Amino acid sequence: MSTSQSQTPIGLAALEQRLAHDLLTLNWRARAWIAPRSHAGQPVHDVLIIGAGQAGLAASMALAQQGIAAVLLDRAPIDLEGPWATTARMETLRSPKELTGPALGLPSLTFRAWFEAQWGDAAWQALDKIPRMQWMDYLRWYRRVTQADVRNGHAVTAVRPRGDGLVEVDVSVSGAPGTTWLARRVVLATGRDGLGGPQIPAFMQDVERKRWAHSSDMLDYERLRGLRVGVIGVGSSAMDSAGTALECGAASVDLIARRSEMPRINKSKGSGVPGLTQGHADLPDAWKWRIRHYINAQQVPPPQGSTLRVSRHPNAFFHFGCAVQSVRAQGADLQVSTTQGVFAFDFLILATGFEINWARKPEFAAFAGQVRTWGQRYQPPPGDEDRELSDSPDLGPVFEFQPSAPGACPGLERIHCFCYPAALSHGTVSGDIPAISDGARRLATGLASLFYRDDVEHHFATLQAYAEPELTGDEWTPAHTPSRVLPGTGPHSDSTGAATHPHENA
């Protein structure tokens, strides 16, 4: 292909034709092989995936390659799945544009193919980082071309494992009273806060909710125009929130950090090699903990672009070594007491991350107390304690929850945690862009194995009953064998080669 040809956009229609041919030649959507089931007259789904963001979509596509149908349930309206078009506020993604994300090894399903089909190679070469909303547009296209079976406006209100091979899932549709769905396997593709929610420090306990927000909250930043805004934290979400507030006309934004200086090196980026992606799950417990704790303790710095987005404003102020001691209302002010003095704000934004906290996920109440955690599995060396890691679920090889005590929660292993809290057990393969395809393949191939094991009697009976002939019997003519063997060597000859006759001694 000439340079001029490579720079000419082919259009999405042509790309989609190429993708369709790729899927055809790879026999991607394998023949369905799992016997349909029903229970008490109600259909049983093979796999229900809760969440239709990039993890859920990747899992669905990987399952399709294994001939397994999945239904994705998402509470959001169509095209608003995940955080990209709602609570995320970064201008561009942190990830390098070359990463293939949820493409599952299909060149024509990558973001780059989607981008070049519309704007050409020259525009790709000029692109620095992927704009956030462009990534959302790509995921919308991904959903359409992979034919993912997504049910929007479907909020899961309860998940109940059973001991008979089924999981009950209560689903409310567009706010209407819920119905109960049945599934053999349930996958939680519920994102960064998949087993909890925003981490709210204790010093916020007595502060009116209308006077503060978490960086992950839905918030109209225009309401911050003319206000003095405080931001607790200096990570990525802190920069994104601060930058948005400043661009919306905040009078001032003060970023308050407990650390004495800004983290500058993204240690997790340094660990991103195929060996860790494929090998983390097989490491000894001590190494799993050591690696994840080190990354947590070092903290991930905000992207340079996000930081410059804030620092270019003269009314942005960075404060380090300011551990927050208390927050209280004093007249019209929110007074934030720190180790370096008291700040006065009109509004406070907490960029304090997320926590694993089952109490914040009432839909999982039926089994939350029975999930085995890493705190029950492993005791770290003194000084390496880590609340996030201790609270993380101790998952099996197919991301399945395991009971804290044998037999404590029959059917728990039929619920699979394909979201951020899987990181300690499996590595960062269940949410982040770099290795999401690896995680989706691991999940899909593991589920295929489990389905076959569960139904092995059915599959053996199918094997025994299989009777499609390869030959009809008229493809050959039996030869007259005596005329083709050496004389005296047939079955009616004695050891000397002389012919014998069955009735000669009668």
Short mmCIF file of C-alpha atoms in Angstrom, two decimals:
data_model
loop_
_atom_site.label_atom_id
_atom_site.label_comp_id
_atom_site.label_asym_id
_atom_site.label_seq_id
_atom_site.Cartn_x
_atom_site.Cartn_y
_atom_site.Cartn_z
CA MET A 1 0.00 0.00 0.00
CA SER A 2 1.38 3.42 -0.95
CA THR A 3 1.80 6.19 1.59
CA SER A 4 -0.98 8.20 -0.03
CA GLN A 5 -3.32 5.22 0.14
CA SER A 6 -2.53 4.58 3.81
CA GLN A 7 -3.42 8.18 4.62
CA THR A 8 -6.77 8.04 2.86
CA PRO A 9 -9.67 7.32 5.21
CA ILE A 10 -11.62 4.29 4.05
CA GLY A 11 -14.72 5.08 6.11
CA LEU A 12 -16.38 3.04 8.82
CA ALA A 13 -18.52 1.06 6.37
CA ALA A 14 -15.40 -0.36 4.70
CA LEU A 15 -13.80 -1.09 8.07
CA GLU A 16 -16.92 -2.91 9.22
CA GLN A 17 -16.85 -5.05 6.08
CA ARG A 18 -13.24 -5.93 6.81
CA LEU A 19 -14.10 -6.77 10.42
CA ALA A 20 -17.01 -8.95 9.31
CA HIS A 21 -14.67 -10.88 7.02
CA ASP A 22 -12.09 -11.24 9.79
CA LEU A 23 -14.73 -12.69 12.10
CA LEU A 24 -15.92 -15.01 9.33
CA THR A 25 -12.45 -16.34 8.53
CA LEU A 26 -11.70 -16.83 12.22
CA ASN A 27 -15.07 -18.52 12.80
CA TRP A 28 -15.31 -16.13 15.72
CA ARG A 29 -18.90 -16.62 16.71
CA ALA A 30 -18.57 -20.32 17.33
CA ARG A 31 -21.53 -22.66 17.08
CA ALA A 32 -23.61 -22.73 20.25
CA TRP A 33 -22.87 -25.90 22.19
CA ILE A 34 -24.41 -25.36 25.62
CA ALA A 35 -27.81 -27.01 25.94
CA PRO A 36 -30.58 -24.46 26.63
CA ARG A 37 -32.07 -24.65 30.09
CA SER A 38 -35.22 -23.55 31.80
CA HIS A 39 -36.40 -23.72 35.38
CA ALA A 40 -40.05 -23.76 36.42
CA GLY A 41 -40.95 -22.56 32.95
CA GLN A 42 -38.48 -19.66 33.07
CA PRO A 43 -35.50 -19.45 30.72
CA VAL A 44 -32.05 -19.74 32.25
CA HIS A 45 -29.32 -17.55 30.79
CA ASP A 46 -25.88 -19.08 30.39
CA VAL A 47 -24.09 -15.87 31.42
CA LEU A 48 -25.41 -12.58 32.74
CA ILE A 49 -22.85 -9.78 32.75
CA ILE A 50 -23.60 -6.88 35.10
CA GLY A 51 -22.13 -3.80 33.45
CA ALA A 52 -21.73 -2.92 29.77
CA GLY A 53 -18.62 -0.76 29.93
CA GLN A 54 -15.40 -1.79 28.25
CA ALA A 55 -14.85 -4.78 30.57
CA GLY A 56 -18.35 -6.14 30.04
CA LEU A 57 -18.15 -5.63 26.27
CA ALA A 58 -14.75 -7.33 26.05
CA ALA A 59 -16.01 -10.26 28.11
CA SER A 60 -19.07 -10.62 25.90
CA MET A 61 -16.97 -10.65 22.72
CA ALA A 62 -14.50 -13.16 24.18
CA LEU A 63 -17.39 -15.43 25.19
CA ALA A 64 -18.81 -15.22 21.66
CA GLN A 65 -15.56 -16.70 20.37
CA GLN A 66 -16.18 -19.66 22.68
CA GLY A 67 -19.75 -20.12 21.44
CA ILE A 68 -21.25 -18.82 24.70
CA ALA A 69 -24.07 -16.29 24.66
CA ALA A 70 -24.08 -13.51 27.26
CA VAL A 71 -26.63 -10.84 28.14
CA LEU A 72 -25.29 -7.57 29.53
CA LEU A 73 -27.35 -5.60 32.05
CA ASP A 74 -26.57 -1.91 32.52
CA ARG A 75 -28.52 0.62 34.54
CA ALA A 76 -27.36 3.52 32.36
CA PRO A 77 -29.22 4.80 29.30
CA ILE A 78 -27.84 3.70 25.95
CA ASP A 79 -24.48 5.26 25.04
CA LEU A 80 -23.81 6.37 28.63
CA GLU A 81 -22.34 3.12 29.98
CA GLY A 82 -19.21 3.43 32.09
CA PRO A 83 -17.69 6.69 33.37
CA TRP A 84 -16.46 8.25 30.14
CA ALA A 85 -19.48 10.40 29.26
CA THR A 86 -20.73 10.94 32.81
CA THR A 87 -18.33 11.23 35.76
CA ALA A 88 -14.91 11.16 34.04
CA ARG A 89 -13.46 14.63 33.47
CA MET A 90 -10.02 14.06 31.97
CA GLU A 91 -9.38 15.64 28.59
CA THR A 92 -7.52 12.59 27.26
CA LEU A 93 -6.84 9.04 28.38
CA ARG A 94 -3.66 8.31 30.28
CA SER A 95 -2.98 5.15 28.25
CA PRO A 96 -0.73 5.38 25.17
CA LYS A 97 -2.78 5.51 21.99
CA GLU A 98 -1.08 2.36 20.60
CA LEU A 99 -2.60 0.04 23.22
CA THR A 100 -5.17 -2.27 21.65
CA GLY A 101 -7.55 -2.36 24.63
CA PRO A 102 -10.58 -4.64 24.17
CA ALA A 103 -9.78 -5.58 20.53
CA LEU A 104 -8.99 -9.21 21.50
CA GLY A 105 -6.25 -9.48 18.88
CA LEU A 106 -8.45 -8.33 15.97
CA PRO A 107 -6.65 -5.52 14.09
CA SER A 108 -9.89 -4.27 12.53
CA LEU A 109 -11.48 -3.93 16.00
CA THR A 110 -8.80 -1.64 17.46
CA PHE A 111 -9.23 2.03 18.26
CA ARG A 112 -6.51 2.79 15.71
CA ALA A 113 -8.41 1.04 12.91
CA TRP A 114 -11.60 2.89 13.91
CA PHE A 115 -9.74 6.22 14.01
CA GLU A 116 -7.82 5.79 10.75
CA ALA A 117 -10.94 4.63 8.90
CA GLN A 118 -12.44 8.06 9.58
CA TRP A 119 -9.48 10.46 9.64
CA GLY A 120 -6.55 8.64 8.03
CA ASP A 121 -2.98 7.80 8.94
CA ALA A 122 -1.70 11.37 9.00
CA ALA A 123 -4.24 12.30 11.66
CA TRP A 124 -3.24 9.21 13.64
CA GLN A 125 0.41 10.17 13.53
CA ALA A 126 -0.49 13.66 14.74
CA LEU A 127 -2.62 12.37 17.62
CA ASP A 128 -0.95 12.53 21.04
CA LYS A 129 -3.39 10.96 23.50
CA ILE A 130 -6.91 9.68 22.87
CA PRO A 131 -9.57 12.27 23.77
CA ARG A 132 -11.92 10.90 26.42
CA MET A 133 -15.14 11.32 24.45
CA GLN A 134 -13.53 9.87 21.34
CA TRP A 135 -12.82 6.73 23.36
CA MET A 136 -16.49 6.66 24.36
CA ASP A 137 -17.50 6.94 20.70
CA TYR A 138 -15.20 4.03 19.91
CA LEU A 139 -16.80 1.90 22.63
CA ARG A 140 -20.25 2.73 21.25
CA TRP A 141 -19.08 1.52 17.85
CA TYR A 142 -17.48 -1.55 19.46
CA ARG A 143 -20.78 -2.46 21.05
CA ARG A 144 -22.61 -2.18 17.73
CA VAL A 145 -20.17 -4.13 15.54
CA THR A 146 -19.69 -6.91 18.08
CA GLN A 147 -23.47 -7.27 18.36
CA ALA A 148 -23.33 -7.25 22.15
CA ASP A 149 -26.70 -8.04 23.71
CA VAL A 150 -26.95 -5.04 26.05
CA ARG A 151 -30.10 -4.26 28.02
CA ASN A 152 -29.96 -0.61 29.05
CA GLY A 153 -32.03 0.78 31.90
CA HIS A 154 -31.71 -2.60 33.68
CA ALA A 155 -30.58 -2.03 37.26
CA VAL A 156 -29.58 -5.09 39.26
CA THR A 157 -31.07 -4.88 42.75
CA ALA A 158 -30.11 -8.29 44.14
CA VAL A 159 -27.87 -11.24 43.30
CA ARG A 160 -28.53 -14.51 45.12
CA PRO A 161 -26.46 -17.66 44.52
CA ARG A 162 -28.24 -20.98 44.99
CA GLY A 163 -27.08 -24.50 45.59
CA ASP A 164 -28.74 -25.98 42.50
CA GLY A 165 -26.44 -24.50 39.86
CA LEU A 166 -28.42 -21.29 39.39
CA VAL A 167 -28.04 -17.66 40.42
CA GLU A 168 -31.05 -15.41 40.91
CA VAL A 169 -30.69 -11.81 39.71
CA ASP A 170 -33.39 -9.26 40.54
CA VAL A 171 -33.63 -6.63 37.82
CA SER A 172 -35.51 -3.34 37.85
CA VAL A 173 -36.23 -2.01 34.36
CA SER A 174 -36.30 1.78 34.04
CA GLY A 175 -37.36 2.11 37.65
CA ALA A 176 -40.28 -0.31 37.37
CA PRO A 177 -40.78 -3.09 39.94
CA GLY A 178 -38.17 -5.78 39.46
CA THR A 179 -38.35 -9.24 37.97
CA THR A 180 -36.08 -12.17 38.77
CA TRP A 181 -33.77 -13.51 36.09
CA LEU A 182 -31.98 -16.85 36.31
CA ALA A 183 -28.43 -17.53 35.16
CA ARG A 184 -25.88 -20.29 35.41
CA ARG A 185 -23.02 -17.81 35.75
CA VAL A 186 -22.97 -14.12 36.68
CA VAL A 187 -20.06 -11.82 35.86
CA LEU A 188 -19.59 -8.56 37.77
CA ALA A 189 -18.08 -6.09 35.29
CA THR A 190 -18.86 -3.19 37.56
CA GLY A 191 -15.75 -1.05 37.23
CA ARG A 192 -13.42 0.72 39.61
CA ASP A 193 -15.89 0.81 42.50
CA GLY A 194 -17.22 -2.64 41.68
CA LEU A 195 -17.43 -3.89 45.28
CA GLY A 196 -17.86 -0.62 47.13
CA GLY A 197 -17.85 3.06 46.33
CA PRO A 198 -16.06 6.35 46.86
CA GLN A 199 -13.81 6.48 49.90
CA ILE A 200 -15.11 9.19 52.21
CA PRO A 201 -12.72 10.20 55.03
CA ALA A 202 -14.05 10.26 58.57
CA PHE A 203 -13.46 14.02 58.83
CA MET A 204 -16.42 14.54 56.45
CA GLN A 205 -18.90 12.83 58.74
CA ASP A 206 -20.68 15.95 59.99
CA VAL A 207 -20.45 18.09 56.83
CA GLU A 208 -23.65 18.81 54.90
CA ARG A 209 -23.75 16.77 51.72
CA LYS A 210 -24.68 19.75 49.56
CA ARG A 211 -21.38 21.43 50.43
CA TRP A 212 -19.09 18.76 49.04
CA ALA A 213 -18.80 16.10 46.35
CA HIS A 214 -16.58 13.15 45.57
CA SER A 215 -14.64 13.39 42.33
CA SER A 216 -16.68 10.44 40.99
CA ASP A 217 -20.04 12.10 41.67
CA MET A 218 -22.33 13.50 39.01
CA LEU A 219 -21.78 17.24 39.50
CA ASP A 220 -22.64 20.30 37.46
CA TYR A 221 -19.33 22.14 37.70
CA GLU A 222 -20.95 25.32 36.45
CA ARG A 223 -22.35 25.73 39.95
CA LEU A 224 -18.78 26.31 41.16
CA ARG A 225 -18.45 29.56 39.20
CA GLY A 226 -17.17 32.30 41.49
CA LEU A 227 -16.64 29.91 44.43
CA ARG A 228 -13.54 29.10 46.47
CA VAL A 229 -13.03 25.39 45.83
CA GLY A 230 -10.86 23.02 47.81
CA VAL A 231 -9.71 19.69 46.38
CA ILE A 232 -8.42 16.99 48.70
CA GLY A 233 -5.77 15.01 46.83
CA VAL A 234 -3.37 15.51 43.93
CA GLY A 235 -3.94 12.36 41.86
CA SER A 236 -5.49 12.07 38.42
CA SER A 237 -9.08 12.60 39.52
CA ALA A 238 -8.00 15.59 41.64
CA MET A 239 -6.40 17.24 38.60
CA ASP A 240 -9.39 16.48 36.41
CA SER A 241 -11.80 17.93 38.96
CA ALA A 242 -9.62 20.97 39.64
CA GLY A 243 -9.14 21.66 35.94
CA THR A 244 -12.86 21.40 35.25
CA ALA A 245 -13.69 23.72 38.17
CA LEU A 246 -11.19 26.30 36.98
CA GLU A 247 -12.47 26.14 33.41
CA CYS A 248 -16.00 26.65 34.72
CA GLY A 249 -14.99 29.87 36.46
CA ALA A 250 -14.15 28.91 40.03
CA ALA A 251 -12.71 31.90 41.90
CA SER A 252 -9.86 29.76 43.18
CA VAL A 253 -8.91 26.11 43.53
CA ASP A 254 -6.60 24.89 46.29
CA LEU A 255 -5.29 21.32 46.01
CA ILE A 256 -4.41 19.88 49.42
CA ALA A 257 -2.06 16.90 49.71
CA ARG A 258 -0.90 14.98 52.76
CA ARG A 259 2.30 14.00 50.94
CA SER A 260 5.31 16.29 51.14
CA GLU A 261 5.73 16.28 47.36
CA MET A 262 3.97 15.23 44.17
CA PRO A 263 4.52 11.62 43.03
CA ARG A 264 6.42 11.79 39.75
CA ILE A 265 6.92 8.22 38.52
CA ASN A 266 4.13 5.90 37.45
CA LYS A 267 5.43 2.64 38.86
CA SER A 268 2.50 0.64 37.48
CA LYS A 269 3.59 1.65 33.98
CA GLY A 270 7.01 0.17 34.69
CA SER A 271 5.45 -3.17 35.60
CA GLY A 272 3.39 -3.54 32.44
CA VAL A 273 5.10 -6.47 30.73
CA PRO A 274 3.48 -9.58 29.24
CA GLY A 275 5.16 -11.75 31.86
CA LEU A 276 3.34 -10.00 34.69
CA THR A 277 0.06 -9.88 32.76
CA GLN A 278 0.12 -13.63 32.23
CA GLY A 279 2.04 -14.64 35.33
CA HIS A 280 0.69 -12.55 38.22
CA ALA A 281 -2.08 -15.06 38.98
CA ASP A 282 0.53 -17.83 39.38
CA LEU A 283 2.88 -15.93 41.68
CA PRO A 284 3.25 -16.91 45.35
CA ASP A 285 1.01 -14.91 47.67
CA ALA A 286 3.92 -12.92 49.10
CA TRP A 287 4.97 -11.66 45.67
CA LYS A 288 1.42 -10.78 44.65
CA TRP A 289 1.05 -8.69 47.78
CA ARG A 290 4.51 -7.17 47.55
CA ILE A 291 4.01 -5.93 43.96
CA ARG A 292 0.51 -4.54 44.44
CA HIS A 293 1.37 -2.92 47.78
CA TYR A 294 4.49 -1.28 46.35
CA ILE A 295 2.45 0.28 43.51
CA ASN A 296 -0.20 1.43 45.99
CA ALA A 297 2.33 2.91 48.38
CA GLN A 298 4.26 4.74 45.67
CA GLN A 299 0.98 6.16 44.29
CA VAL A 300 0.35 6.98 40.66
CA PRO A 301 1.10 10.57 39.65
CA PRO A 302 -1.39 12.54 37.59
CA PRO A 303 -0.63 12.80 33.86
CA GLN A 304 1.54 15.73 32.86
CA GLY A 305 -1.18 17.15 30.62
CA SER A 306 -3.73 17.03 33.43
CA THR A 307 -1.33 18.78 35.80
CA LEU A 308 -0.55 21.52 33.29
CA ARG A 309 -4.27 21.92 32.71
CA VAL A 310 -4.50 23.08 36.34
CA SER A 311 -1.20 24.89 36.86
CA ARG A 312 -1.68 27.22 33.90
CA HIS A 313 -4.40 28.99 35.91
CA PRO A 314 -3.02 31.71 38.21
CA ASN A 315 -5.81 31.01 40.71
CA ALA A 316 -4.73 27.36 41.20
CA PHE A 317 -2.70 26.60 44.32
CA PHE A 318 -0.81 23.39 45.22
CA HIS A 319 -0.26 22.63 48.91
CA PHE A 320 1.88 19.73 50.17
CA GLY A 321 2.44 18.35 53.65
CA CYS A 322 -1.11 19.39 54.58
CA ALA A 323 -2.72 16.45 56.30
CA VAL A 324 -6.40 17.22 56.87
CA GLN A 325 -7.40 17.06 60.51
CA SER A 326 -11.02 18.24 60.41
CA VAL A 327 -13.64 19.90 58.25
CA ARG A 328 -16.42 21.99 59.76
CA ALA A 329 -18.91 24.64 58.70
CA GLN A 330 -18.27 28.08 60.14
CA GLY A 331 -20.98 30.42 58.88
CA ALA A 332 -20.70 30.58 55.08
CA ASP A 333 -17.26 28.96 55.12
CA LEU A 334 -16.13 25.38 55.11
CA GLN A 335 -13.06 25.45 57.30
CA VAL A 336 -10.50 22.74 56.54
CA SER A 337 -7.98 22.36 59.35
CA THR A 338 -4.65 20.88 58.27
CA THR A 339 -1.23 20.37 59.79
CA GLN A 340 -0.21 23.67 58.16
CA GLY A 341 -3.20 25.81 59.04
CA VAL A 342 -6.88 26.35 58.27
CA PHE A 343 -8.28 26.90 54.78
CA ALA A 344 -11.66 28.51 54.06
CA PHE A 345 -13.70 27.24 51.10
CA ASP A 346 -17.19 27.49 49.69
CA PHE A 347 -17.16 23.95 48.30
CA LEU A 348 -15.00 20.87 48.76
CA ILE A 349 -14.18 18.08 46.29
CA LEU A 350 -12.81 14.80 47.63
CA ALA A 351 -10.44 13.06 45.23
CA THR A 352 -9.85 10.33 47.77
CA GLY A 353 -10.29 7.24 45.63
CA PHE A 354 -12.46 4.18 46.20
CA GLU A 355 -12.85 1.49 48.81
CA ILE A 356 -14.04 -2.08 48.89
CA ASN A 357 -17.08 -1.82 51.10
CA TRP A 358 -19.84 -4.38 50.60
CA ALA A 359 -22.25 -2.32 52.67
CA ARG A 360 -22.33 0.17 49.82
CA LYS A 361 -23.48 -2.52 47.41
CA PRO A 362 -26.80 -3.70 48.86
CA GLU A 363 -27.47 -5.74 45.73
CA PHE A 364 -24.73 -8.13 46.89
CA ALA A 365 -25.96 -8.45 50.48
CA ALA A 366 -27.07 -12.07 50.02
CA PHE A 367 -23.46 -13.28 49.72
CA ALA A 368 -21.18 -10.39 50.73
CA GLY A 369 -20.50 -11.71 54.21
CA GLN A 370 -19.48 -15.12 52.89
CA VAL A 371 -16.74 -14.03 50.45
CA ARG A 372 -13.22 -15.05 51.39
CA THR A 373 -10.84 -12.07 51.41
CA TRP A 374 -7.10 -11.75 51.14
CA GLY A 375 -7.10 -10.63 54.76
CA GLN A 376 -8.23 -14.16 55.61
CA ARG A 377 -5.72 -15.73 53.26
CA TYR A 378 -2.48 -13.86 53.87
CA GLN A 379 -0.73 -11.95 56.64
CA PRO A 380 1.76 -9.41 55.22
CA PRO A 381 5.06 -8.56 56.88
CA PRO A 382 4.99 -5.69 59.39
CA GLY A 383 4.96 -2.38 57.55
CA ASP A 384 3.30 -3.81 54.42
CA GLU A 385 -0.26 -3.65 55.74
CA ASP A 386 -2.69 -2.42 53.08
CA ARG A 387 -6.42 -2.03 53.70
CA GLU A 388 -7.36 -2.19 50.02
CA LEU A 389 -5.44 -5.43 49.51
CA SER A 390 -6.68 -6.97 52.74
CA ASP A 391 -10.30 -6.29 51.73
CA SER A 392 -9.81 -7.64 48.20
CA PRO A 393 -11.62 -10.89 47.40
CA ASP A 394 -9.54 -14.05 47.19
CA LEU A 395 -10.58 -15.23 43.74
CA GLY A 396 -10.29 -18.56 42.00
CA PRO A 397 -8.71 -19.14 38.55
CA VAL A 398 -11.84 -17.97 36.66
CA PHE A 399 -12.28 -14.82 38.80
CA GLU A 400 -14.84 -16.69 40.92
CA PHE A 401 -15.59 -15.76 44.51
CA GLN A 402 -14.65 -18.36 47.10
CA PRO A 403 -16.46 -18.95 50.40
CA SER A 404 -14.86 -17.91 53.66
CA ALA A 405 -15.76 -21.35 55.03
CA PRO A 406 -16.41 -24.54 53.02
CA GLY A 407 -20.09 -24.92 52.24
CA ALA A 408 -20.97 -21.56 53.79
CA CYS A 409 -22.58 -20.18 50.65
CA PRO A 410 -23.59 -22.80 48.07
CA GLY A 411 -23.30 -21.47 44.53
CA LEU A 412 -21.02 -18.55 45.42
CA GLU A 413 -18.43 -19.80 42.93
CA ARG A 414 -20.90 -19.08 40.12
CA ILE A 415 -20.35 -15.34 40.58
CA HIS A 416 -17.22 -14.01 38.87
CA CYS A 417 -15.52 -10.74 39.85
CA PHE A 418 -14.31 -9.16 36.59
CA CYS A 419 -13.71 -5.68 37.97
CA TYR A 420 -10.94 -3.74 39.70
CA PRO A 421 -10.93 -5.64 43.04
CA ALA A 422 -9.66 -8.70 41.12
CA ALA A 423 -6.25 -7.01 40.77
CA LEU A 424 -4.54 -8.73 43.70
CA SER A 425 -5.63 -12.21 42.63
CA HIS A 426 -5.21 -11.81 38.86
CA GLY A 427 -3.31 -8.60 38.15
CA THR A 428 -4.76 -5.58 36.37
CA VAL A 429 -6.55 -7.53 33.64
CA SER A 430 -10.17 -6.80 34.50
CA GLY A 431 -10.67 -3.10 33.91
CA ASP A 432 -7.64 -1.16 32.72
CA ILE A 433 -7.15 -0.68 28.99
CA PRO A 434 -3.67 -2.28 28.63
CA ALA A 435 -4.59 -5.89 29.48
CA ILE A 436 -8.39 -6.01 29.30
CA SER A 437 -8.28 -8.43 26.34
CA ASP A 438 -6.03 -10.81 28.27
CA GLY A 439 -8.44 -10.82 31.18
CA ALA A 440 -11.48 -11.29 28.94
CA ARG A 441 -9.88 -14.30 27.26
CA ARG A 442 -8.96 -15.79 30.63
CA LEU A 443 -12.53 -15.38 31.82
CA ALA A 444 -14.11 -16.73 28.63
CA THR A 445 -11.92 -19.81 28.27
CA GLY A 446 -12.31 -20.55 31.97
CA LEU A 447 -16.10 -20.32 31.74
CA ALA A 448 -16.11 -22.61 28.69
CA SER A 449 -14.21 -25.19 30.73
CA LEU A 450 -16.60 -24.86 33.67
CA PHE A 451 -19.69 -25.23 31.48
CA TYR A 452 -18.25 -28.37 29.90
CA ARG A 453 -17.38 -29.85 33.28
CA ASP A 454 -20.85 -29.08 34.64
CA ASP A 455 -22.51 -30.73 31.64
CA VAL A 456 -20.03 -33.53 30.97
CA GLU A 457 -22.72 -36.25 31.21
CA HIS A 458 -24.81 -34.43 28.61
CA HIS A 459 -21.81 -33.99 26.34
CA PHE A 460 -20.81 -37.65 26.70
CA ALA A 461 -24.36 -38.72 25.85
CA THR A 462 -24.22 -36.40 22.85
CA LEU A 463 -20.94 -38.03 21.86
CA GLN A 464 -22.45 -41.48 22.13
CA ALA A 465 -25.54 -40.50 20.16
CA TYR A 466 -23.58 -38.78 17.43
CA ALA A 467 -24.30 -40.70 14.23
CA GLU A 468 -23.57 -38.44 11.29
CA PRO A 469 -21.70 -40.74 8.87
CA GLU A 470 -18.50 -39.66 7.23
CA LEU A 471 -18.89 -42.56 4.78
CA THR A 472 -21.98 -44.22 3.36
CA GLY A 473 -20.37 -47.62 2.65
CA ASP A 474 -20.43 -47.46 -1.16
CA GLU A 475 -17.15 -45.58 -1.53
CA TRP A 476 -15.17 -48.82 -2.01
CA THR A 477 -15.51 -52.48 -3.19
CA PRO A 478 -14.18 -55.28 -0.93
CA ALA A 479 -11.36 -57.20 -2.65
CA HIS A 480 -11.09 -61.02 -3.04
CA THR A 481 -8.34 -61.32 -0.44
CA PRO A 482 -7.26 -65.00 -1.09
CA SER A 483 -6.25 -64.00 -4.58
CA ARG A 484 -3.98 -61.24 -3.23
CA VAL A 485 -2.02 -63.11 -0.53
CA LEU A 486 0.81 -65.62 -0.98
CA PRO A 487 -0.35 -69.19 -1.53
CA GLY A 488 -0.56 -71.24 1.64
CA THR A 489 -0.50 -68.19 3.96
CA GLY A 490 -4.22 -67.78 4.44
CA PRO A 491 -6.16 -68.47 7.64
CA HIS A 492 -6.85 -72.09 6.56
CA SER A 493 -3.15 -73.12 6.18
CA ASP A 494 -1.15 -75.08 8.82
CA SER A 495 2.26 -74.05 10.11
CA THR A 496 3.98 -75.81 7.18
CA GLY A 497 2.00 -73.82 4.70
CA ALA A 498 -0.20 -76.75 3.69
CA ALA A 499 -3.85 -76.02 3.31
CA THR A 500 -6.17 -77.39 5.95
CA HIS A 501 -9.86 -78.02 5.75
CA PRO A 502 -12.22 -77.72 8.66
CA HIS A 503 -13.95 -81.09 8.04
CA GLU A 504 -11.02 -83.35 7.01
CA ASN A 505 -10.88 -85.18 10.41
CA ALA A 506 -14.59 -85.44 10.89
#
